[in-house]
Amino acid sequence: TWSWLALSRSALDSLFLCVSHFGSVSLCLCLGKAGQFFSSGHTNNWAVLVCTSRFWFNYRHVANTLSVYRSVKRLGIPDSHIVLMLADDMACNHRNPKPATVFSHKNMELNVYGDDVEVDYRGYEVTVENFLRVLTGRLPPSTPRSKRLLSDDRSNVLIYLTGHGGNGFLKFQDSEEISNVELADAFEQMWQKRRYNEVLFIIDTCQGASMYERFYSPNLLALASSQVGEDSLSHQPDLAIGVHLMDRYTFYLLEFLEDIHPASQANMKDLFKVCPKSQCVSTPGHRTDLFQRDPGSVLITDFFGSVRKVEITMESVNLTSPIVLVPHPPTSIFLQKPKQRDWHPPDGFILGLWTLIILIFFKTYGIKHLKHIF
Amino acid sequence: MGLLSDPNRRRALTTLLTRLNTPLCVVCYLAGVAWFMGLAFQPFTLRTYMSENAMGSTMVEEHFPAGERALAMGREFSAHKKQAGGMPVDWLVKAMQAKGLEVFTQSFSRTLPFPDENKERYMVRGTNVYGILRAPRAPRTESLVFSAPCSPQGNDQAVGLLLGLAQYFRGQIYWAKDIIFLVNEHDLIGMQAWLEGYHHTNSTGMSWTPLHGRGGSIQAALTLELSSDVITSLDLVLEGLNGQLPNLDLANLFYAFCQKINVLCTIQGKLQRNDWDSVAGYSHAVQTMLLMVLKQASGRPWGDHGLFLRYHVEAATIRGINSFRQYKTDATTVGRLIEGMYRKLNNLLERLHQSYFFYLLPSLSHFVSIGYYMPAFGLLILIPLLRALDLWVQLEGAAPAAVDGLVDGEQPSSPGFLSVMTPVVISHLTGVALYTLPVLAQQAAVEHFPVSETEAVVLTAIAIYTAGLALPHNTHRVLSGQGTEEGWRVLKLVAVLYMAVLLACTALINFSLGFILALTLVPVAAFITPHVPRIPSALAMVLLSPACTLLFSVFVYQELQETPVSLLDGWSLFLSVISQGILDHNLYGSLVYPLISLLVYPCWLLLWNILFWK
């Protein structure tokens, strides 16, 4: 794979040489787009979409996940590259007045369930352990391929989590939690096992920003629907079904993604603008410091779609320059785990406290004891 | 040395206690009463809110269309009821089967201990009819109950609406629980028979046929009483057997839907007012709360729902009221409200348990939880404890004095065990007589006096009660040792502690009953000694005895209901309340009558004995 990049680089050089020598118009057009071919380092896309809550009144979390699943599939990622985890079955719940459907828009405009939805982990299989095993790849040998995240170091992985969360944790199935430290460590494991090229992590829960606070592995881009101390609110109350159908952030995210098609040039900066405070009531947040590239140059389809850039040309290209090995930029950076500095009271405080204690001691019992101390 | 074992410090504490005892008792009593009255003041209450996540808000669409058809069915039911002279079992079974329910019947019979003059029944025989709507896709593990009592006159529209809703519900696919539509005969007796048959218990000696169809464990139940085609308001009744209340979430659900559908809703028949800071608004809230306290203290179920609570099923009764108001609500709207409530109850995943089980409602939108109202009772219960401490101190002080005193002349004899136990035993025997004799001796009474059985029972009870007043004069003849100073102190100590424990236990189960008894018994216990002037304090004691408390409560209840009664009517009402209490105990297991006759009355008799100690 390294040689492929090196070869492509050299091909680009030779193309430039060709232009300078021949000045052909069609080659100029090729060159204009050639730069984009190699701007990102990924060759395949994966998606891990997780809904962590069960019970009928958490209908909206399943609808959230299924909406993102729908967009991701529409933009090109096949089912074999999507790991979909749904903690409860809303479509066949006894209380669903429209069985076999999950709606994401009131007035039942959009049914995100159907006969082409492949749920890989369902019901009680959605646990913290299974989620972490999927991410790190430590699954028993009998696990079928559809339940595995078979990503490599050229994969861009989209990870979407939704459910009920709090400051530093996400609740799974009403019985257990995953903490932000665990999640950060799981990503570090993925990095060390070369299981991703870049990760886009989106979380839509209350206080979602706390979940990406502890990340320390490189090439992670994170988005959350609300800051610490804020609640993510639900949207789309549907009177016929009797529950809220979507959460606000994912609703506006879905609206944004409906405008994206496989050739669209929208970048991450547009994604950061999705659902401002006026629409979402909570303040969405994002984290880009661990990400190598500038978010403005990252296309939405780098993560949400599975775009193969193919250009058919009738020209032959002569590659004359020798192959130069270009080192892969991210390997040279190994970030350390940030030191956790807990809050200590300022030193002056402790000094002052002891001074006060000694002063009071001497005031009560007299100065004559001083000579016994010193 | 420790605070209590150091004799000097101890003496200082005890003198303080003795000196401050009476003022402290008075302050505690006034504080307790003031706290209780302050509970109804709106800033001291909390707004009601839905605690159960699964029920959430009133986010449903109600589509029930067939109010007129329901009323037509009600008229048919009324006609068949007149024809059959009771419950039209066959017609009802056919009607329910036509709606697609699984219909079953249950027959029951019960002979009351004495005829019930209020409802005019003695040997009761009847049939319950119920139809089960099976949940289309769910396992049959949970169910909801919707019932309407079949009464000889009235309540036909409720049965009609029940049938209309059954037909509408049958066409929906979103039910996750079975819904049981129950029409019970002879209201509470029929309901008791059905519940006993459903839960396989037999606690009241009724005979009934076993139920052939069951629906799973009942999660919630609603009873509807509707006697007119249009209504102006809906009244919610919560108080159940022995003062048990359903989970507050049920009341919150009802109130939320009333606000959504824009129906006027009341509790205790009183409308809500907005002016809590005016005197009139505050007194309105106090009246509503006092009505709830009186109803809860009576320990009787105030609607058919009251018997469900014993089986841990949250239940409430909705009563339609048609008064002289401009804006009328029709049956379709009532049907929609009930449909909305059942759709929300359908969403429940577990029994209602998130909200309060012990509360007082000064209005439908505000409540007082147990944490706020219990200190009022705690302040009252402090008084007997203070008195007990005072007596203990006095007894301790008397004993050493007797030791130090010169042995000359008469030696104050320490009270014998017998002289204290005798009043206790005799009081309790009188209590047992009050509990058992009225019902047992009714035949003998009817033979000798020109009264009916009910009157015989009630008058025997009152006679035994009054006969107990003559006891002290008789027990003194039995006792060998005459009244000593220490004797009455020991007896009073026992009586006061006994009363404190009794009232505290009562308040834990039924706060209202405990509080009302404490209000009248605690001053008696605090101030009774043989040395107070006899005639006035005897009169005061009789006025504060349980029977007179009941009499006053009857008058107060009628005043609060805005139907004040004259003295004679009040007296006959009082007699009927006593007979109802005895009947409730025999039929449904209400504990108020045994509590009063076996425990509270002997306690009061002990104090009466102390008054006449010399």
PDB file of C-alpha atoms in Angstrom, chain B residues 170-332:
ATOM      1  CA  ARG B 170     -61.266  -4.079  19.991  1.00  0.00           C
ATOM      2  CA  GLY B 171     -60.453  -2.467  16.663  1.00  0.00           C
ATOM      3  CA  GLN B 172     -57.016  -1.224  17.702  1.00  0.00           C
ATOM      4  CA  ILE B 173     -53.798  -3.182  17.443  1.00  0.00           C
ATOM      5  CA  TYR B 174     -51.584  -1.312  19.864  1.00  0.00           C
ATOM      6  CA  TRP B 175     -52.738  -2.952  23.108  1.00  0.00           C
ATOM      7  CA  ALA B 176     -49.875  -4.599  24.943  1.00  0.00           C
ATOM      8  CA  LYS B 177     -51.996  -5.672  27.908  1.00  0.00           C
ATOM      9  CA  ASP B 178     -55.346  -7.468  28.152  1.00  0.00           C
ATOM     10  CA  ILE B 179     -58.216  -5.170  29.046  1.00  0.00           C
ATOM     11  CA  ILE B 180     -60.961  -6.572  31.260  1.00  0.00           C
ATOM     12  CA  PHE B 181     -64.363  -4.847  31.030  1.00  0.00           C
ATOM     13  CA  LEU B 182     -66.225  -5.622  34.239  1.00  0.00           C
ATOM     14  CA  VAL B 183     -69.841  -4.911  35.141  1.00  0.00           C
ATOM     15  CA  ASN B 184     -70.337  -5.829  38.778  1.00  0.00           C
ATOM     16  CA  GLU B 185     -73.630  -6.207  40.606  1.00  0.00           C
ATOM     17  CA  HIS B 186     -74.293  -4.944  44.127  1.00  0.00           C
ATOM     18  CA  ASP B 187     -71.290  -2.592  43.767  1.00  0.00           C
ATOM     19  CA  LEU B 188     -68.774  -3.317  46.513  1.00  0.00           C
ATOM     20  CA  ILE B 189     -69.957  -6.820  47.362  1.00  0.00           C
ATOM     21  CA  GLY B 190     -69.782  -7.908  43.742  1.00  0.00           C
ATOM     22  CA  MET B 191     -66.395  -6.275  43.310  1.00  0.00           C
ATOM     23  CA  GLN B 192     -65.082  -8.041  46.406  1.00  0.00           C
ATOM     24  CA  ALA B 193     -66.312 -11.376  45.080  1.00  0.00           C
ATOM     25  CA  TRP B 194     -64.666 -10.766  41.696  1.00  0.00           C
ATOM     26  CA  LEU B 195     -61.365  -9.708  43.180  1.00  0.00           C
ATOM     27  CA  GLU B 196     -61.295 -12.643  45.555  1.00  0.00           C
ATOM     28  CA  GLY B 197     -62.044 -15.003  42.690  1.00  0.00           C
ATOM     29  CA  TYR B 198     -59.376 -13.379  40.478  1.00  0.00           C
ATOM     30  CA  HIS B 199     -56.658 -13.564  43.118  1.00  0.00           C
ATOM     31  CA  HIS B 200     -57.702 -16.935  44.607  1.00  0.00           C
ATOM     32  CA  THR B 201     -58.141 -15.627  48.148  1.00  0.00           C
ATOM     33  CA  ASN B 202     -61.084 -15.861  50.472  1.00  0.00           C
ATOM     34  CA  SER B 203     -60.767 -13.455  53.351  1.00  0.00           C
ATOM     35  CA  THR B 204     -64.318 -12.318  53.996  1.00  0.00           C
ATOM     36  CA  GLY B 205     -66.429 -15.433  53.975  1.00  0.00           C
ATOM     37  CA  MET B 206     -68.223 -14.763  50.721  1.00  0.00           C
ATOM     38  CA  SER B 207     -69.219 -17.650  48.499  1.00  0.00           C
ATOM     39  CA  TRP B 208     -68.606 -17.271  44.781  1.00  0.00           C
ATOM     40  CA  THR B 209     -68.108 -19.418  41.719  1.00  0.00           C
ATOM     41  CA  PRO B 210     -64.554 -19.585  40.439  1.00  0.00           C
ATOM     42  CA  LEU B 211     -63.586 -17.414  37.483  1.00  0.00           C
ATOM     43  CA  HIS B 212     -63.178 -19.258  34.209  1.00  0.00           C
ATOM     44  CA  GLY B 213     -61.275 -16.552  32.389  1.00  0.00           C
ATOM     45  CA  ARG B 214     -58.302 -14.611  33.621  1.00  0.00           C
ATOM     46  CA  GLY B 215     -56.119 -11.941  32.128  1.00  0.00           C
ATOM     47  CA  GLY B 216     -52.793 -11.780  33.878  1.00  0.00           C
ATOM     48  CA  SER B 217     -51.668  -9.593  36.739  1.00  0.00           C
ATOM     49  CA  ILE B 218     -53.660  -6.362  36.928  1.00  0.00           C
ATOM     50  CA  GLN B 219     -51.549  -3.229  36.549  1.00  0.00           C
ATOM     51  CA  ALA B 220     -54.192  -0.537  36.990  1.00  0.00           C
ATOM     52  CA  ALA B 221     -57.968  -0.197  37.197  1.00  0.00           C
ATOM     53  CA  LEU B 222     -60.509   2.548  36.613  1.00  0.00           C
ATOM     54  CA  THR B 223     -64.147   2.613  37.674  1.00  0.00           C
ATOM     55  CA  LEU B 224     -66.625   4.842  35.922  1.00  0.00           C
ATOM     56  CA  GLU B 225     -69.818   6.220  37.419  1.00  0.00           C
ATOM     57  CA  LEU B 226     -71.858   8.173  34.918  1.00  0.00           C
ATOM     58  CA  SER B 227     -75.563   8.781  35.355  1.00  0.00           C
ATOM     59  CA  SER B 228     -76.362  11.497  32.841  1.00  0.00           C
ATOM     60  CA  ASP B 229     -76.004  11.935  29.105  1.00  0.00           C
ATOM     61  CA  VAL B 230     -73.988  15.113  29.450  1.00  0.00           C
ATOM     62  CA  ILE B 231     -71.791  16.168  32.334  1.00  0.00           C
ATOM     63  CA  THR B 232     -70.316  19.409  33.547  1.00  0.00           C
ATOM     64  CA  SER B 233     -67.372  18.020  35.468  1.00  0.00           C
ATOM     65  CA  LEU B 234     -65.539  14.847  36.350  1.00  0.00           C
ATOM     66  CA  ASP B 235     -64.808  14.032  39.960  1.00  0.00           C
ATOM     67  CA  LEU B 236     -61.885  11.854  40.960  1.00  0.00           C
ATOM     68  CA  VAL B 237     -62.239   9.602  43.984  1.00  0.00           C
ATOM     69  CA  LEU B 238     -59.069   8.136  45.411  1.00  0.00           C
ATOM     70  CA  GLU B 239     -59.709   6.990  48.975  1.00  0.00           C
ATOM     71  CA  GLY B 240     -59.893   3.252  49.360  1.00  0.00           C
ATOM     72  CA  LEU B 241     -60.311   0.600  52.002  1.00  0.00           C
ATOM     73  CA  ASN B 242     -58.557   1.351  55.288  1.00  0.00           C
ATOM     74  CA  GLY B 243     -57.480   4.730  53.977  1.00  0.00           C
ATOM     75  CA  GLN B 244     -55.204   3.277  51.325  1.00  0.00           C
ATOM     76  CA  LEU B 245     -54.572   5.548  48.362  1.00  0.00           C
ATOM     77  CA  PRO B 246     -53.500   4.691  44.808  1.00  0.00           C
ATOM     78  CA  ASN B 247     -50.201   5.905  43.426  1.00  0.00           C
ATOM     79  CA  LEU B 248     -50.260   9.641  42.843  1.00  0.00           C
ATOM     80  CA  ASP B 249     -49.278   9.079  39.207  1.00  0.00           C
ATOM     81  CA  LEU B 250     -52.819   7.876  38.507  1.00  0.00           C
ATOM     82  CA  ALA B 251     -54.234  11.166  39.761  1.00  0.00           C
ATOM     83  CA  ASN B 252     -51.559  13.038  37.808  1.00  0.00           C
ATOM     84  CA  LEU B 253     -52.520  11.155  34.648  1.00  0.00           C
ATOM     85  CA  PHE B 254     -56.187  12.023  35.126  1.00  0.00           C
ATOM     86  CA  TYR B 255     -55.415  15.675  35.755  1.00  0.00           C
ATOM     87  CA  ALA B 256     -53.075  15.890  32.758  1.00  0.00           C
ATOM     88  CA  PHE B 257     -55.741  14.508  30.458  1.00  0.00           C
ATOM     89  CA  CYS B 258     -58.410  16.748  31.918  1.00  0.00           C
ATOM     90  CA  GLN B 259     -56.250  19.700  31.057  1.00  0.00           C
ATOM     91  CA  LYS B 260     -55.500  18.409  27.575  1.00  0.00           C
ATOM     92  CA  ILE B 261     -59.110  17.634  26.658  1.00  0.00           C
ATOM     93  CA  ASN B 262     -60.352  20.709  28.513  1.00  0.00           C
ATOM     94  CA  VAL B 263     -62.800  19.001  30.834  1.00  0.00           C
ATOM     95  CA  LEU B 264     -63.524  20.466  34.236  1.00  0.00           C
ATOM     96  CA  CYS B 265     -62.045  18.202  36.884  1.00  0.00           C
ATOM     97  CA  THR B 266     -62.654  18.239  40.582  1.00  0.00           C
ATOM     98  CA  ILE B 267     -61.588  16.394  43.668  1.00  0.00           C
ATOM     99  CA  GLN B 268     -63.887  16.011  46.670  1.00  0.00           C
ATOM    100  CA  GLY B 269     -66.446  17.682  44.438  1.00  0.00           C
ATOM    101  CA  LYS B 270     -64.716  21.028  44.835  1.00  0.00           C
ATOM    102  CA  LEU B 271     -63.446  23.128  41.943  1.00  0.00           C
ATOM    103  CA  GLN B 272     -59.941  24.457  41.942  1.00  0.00           C
ATOM    104  CA  ARG B 273     -59.381  28.107  42.728  1.00  0.00           C
ATOM    105  CA  ASN B 274     -56.534  30.328  41.604  1.00  0.00           C
ATOM    106  CA  ASP B 275     -56.422  32.792  44.476  1.00  0.00           C
ATOM    107  CA  TRP B 276     -54.327  30.931  46.993  1.00  0.00           C
ATOM    108  CA  ASP B 277     -53.181  34.088  48.724  1.00  0.00           C
ATOM    109  CA  SER B 278     -56.654  35.196  49.748  1.00  0.00           C
ATOM    110  CA  VAL B 279     -58.432  33.928  52.839  1.00  0.00           C
ATOM    111  CA  ALA B 280     -61.258  32.430  50.781  1.00  0.00           C
ATOM    112  CA  GLY B 281     -58.812  30.549  48.563  1.00  0.00           C
ATOM    113  CA  TYR B 282     -56.904  29.200  51.539  1.00  0.00           C
ATOM    114  CA  SER B 283     -60.053  28.093  53.331  1.00  0.00           C
ATOM    115  CA  HIS B 284     -61.182  26.365  50.139  1.00  0.00           C
ATOM    116  CA  ALA B 285     -57.936  24.395  50.053  1.00  0.00           C
ATOM    117  CA  VAL B 286     -58.289  23.577  53.754  1.00  0.00           C
ATOM    118  CA  GLN B 287     -61.826  22.322  53.185  1.00  0.00           C
ATOM    119  CA  THR B 288     -60.719  20.081  50.324  1.00  0.00           C
ATOM    120  CA  MET B 289     -57.899  18.665  52.394  1.00  0.00           C
ATOM    121  CA  LEU B 290     -60.131  18.157  55.437  1.00  0.00           C
ATOM    122  CA  LEU B 291     -62.666  16.297  53.306  1.00  0.00           C
ATOM    123  CA  MET B 292     -59.913  13.986  52.123  1.00  0.00           C
ATOM    124  CA  VAL B 293     -58.711  13.490  55.698  1.00  0.00           C
ATOM    125  CA  LEU B 294     -62.216  12.652  56.920  1.00  0.00           C
ATOM    126  CA  LYS B 295     -62.848  10.260  54.051  1.00  0.00           C
ATOM    127  CA  GLN B 296     -59.536   8.537  54.555  1.00  0.00           C
ATOM    128  CA  ALA B 297     -60.079   8.265  58.305  1.00  0.00           C
ATOM    129  CA  SER B 298     -63.407   6.508  57.881  1.00  0.00           C
ATOM    130  CA  GLY B 299     -61.567   3.560  56.360  1.00  0.00           C
ATOM    131  CA  ARG B 300     -64.335   2.721  53.942  1.00  0.00           C
ATOM    132  CA  PRO B 301     -63.871   2.409  50.193  1.00  0.00           C
ATOM    133  CA  TRP B 302     -65.487   5.480  48.622  1.00  0.00           C
ATOM    134  CA  GLY B 303     -65.847   3.911  45.189  1.00  0.00           C
ATOM    135  CA  ASP B 304     -65.636   0.453  43.683  1.00  0.00           C
ATOM    136  CA  HIS B 305     -61.939   1.051  43.114  1.00  0.00           C
ATOM    137  CA  GLY B 306     -61.260   1.006  46.858  1.00  0.00           C
ATOM    138  CA  LEU B 307     -61.076  -2.773  47.021  1.00  0.00           C
ATOM    139  CA  PHE B 308     -58.401  -3.079  44.317  1.00  0.00           C
ATOM    140  CA  LEU B 309     -55.813  -1.292  46.418  1.00  0.00           C
ATOM    141  CA  ARG B 310     -55.463  -4.170  48.822  1.00  0.00           C
ATOM    142  CA  TYR B 311     -54.118  -6.305  45.970  1.00  0.00           C
ATOM    143  CA  HIS B 312     -51.529  -3.639  45.072  1.00  0.00           C
ATOM    144  CA  VAL B 313     -53.465  -2.576  41.992  1.00  0.00           C
ATOM    145  CA  GLU B 314     -53.577   1.193  41.501  1.00  0.00           C
ATOM    146  CA  ALA B 315     -57.205   2.136  41.013  1.00  0.00           C
ATOM    147  CA  ALA B 316     -59.383   5.235  41.012  1.00  0.00           C
ATOM    148  CA  THR B 317     -63.029   6.080  40.418  1.00  0.00           C
ATOM    149  CA  ILE B 318     -64.139   8.718  37.933  1.00  0.00           C
ATOM    150  CA  ARG B 319     -67.563  10.122  38.651  1.00  0.00           C
ATOM    151  CA  GLY B 320     -69.440  12.270  36.153  1.00  0.00           C
ATOM    152  CA  ILE B 321     -71.316  15.163  37.720  1.00  0.00           C
ATOM    153  CA  ASN B 322     -74.063  17.116  35.998  1.00  0.00           C
ATOM    154  CA  SER B 323     -74.661  20.427  37.734  1.00  0.00           C
ATOM    155  CA  PHE B 324     -76.072  23.758  36.646  1.00  0.00           C
ATOM    156  CA  ARG B 325     -73.267  25.009  34.503  1.00  0.00           C
ATOM    157  CA  GLN B 326     -73.223  26.459  31.030  1.00  0.00           C
ATOM    158  CA  TYR B 327     -70.570  24.311  29.429  1.00  0.00           C
ATOM    159  CA  LYS B 328     -71.518  20.654  29.031  1.00  0.00           C
ATOM    160  CA  THR B 329     -69.251  17.815  28.016  1.00  0.00           C
ATOM    161  CA  ASP B 330     -70.692  14.982  25.996  1.00  0.00           C
ATOM    162  CA  ALA B 331     -70.069  11.258  26.193  1.00  0.00           C
ATOM    163  CA  THR B 332     -67.627  11.245  23.268  1.00  0.00           C
TER     164      THR B 332
END
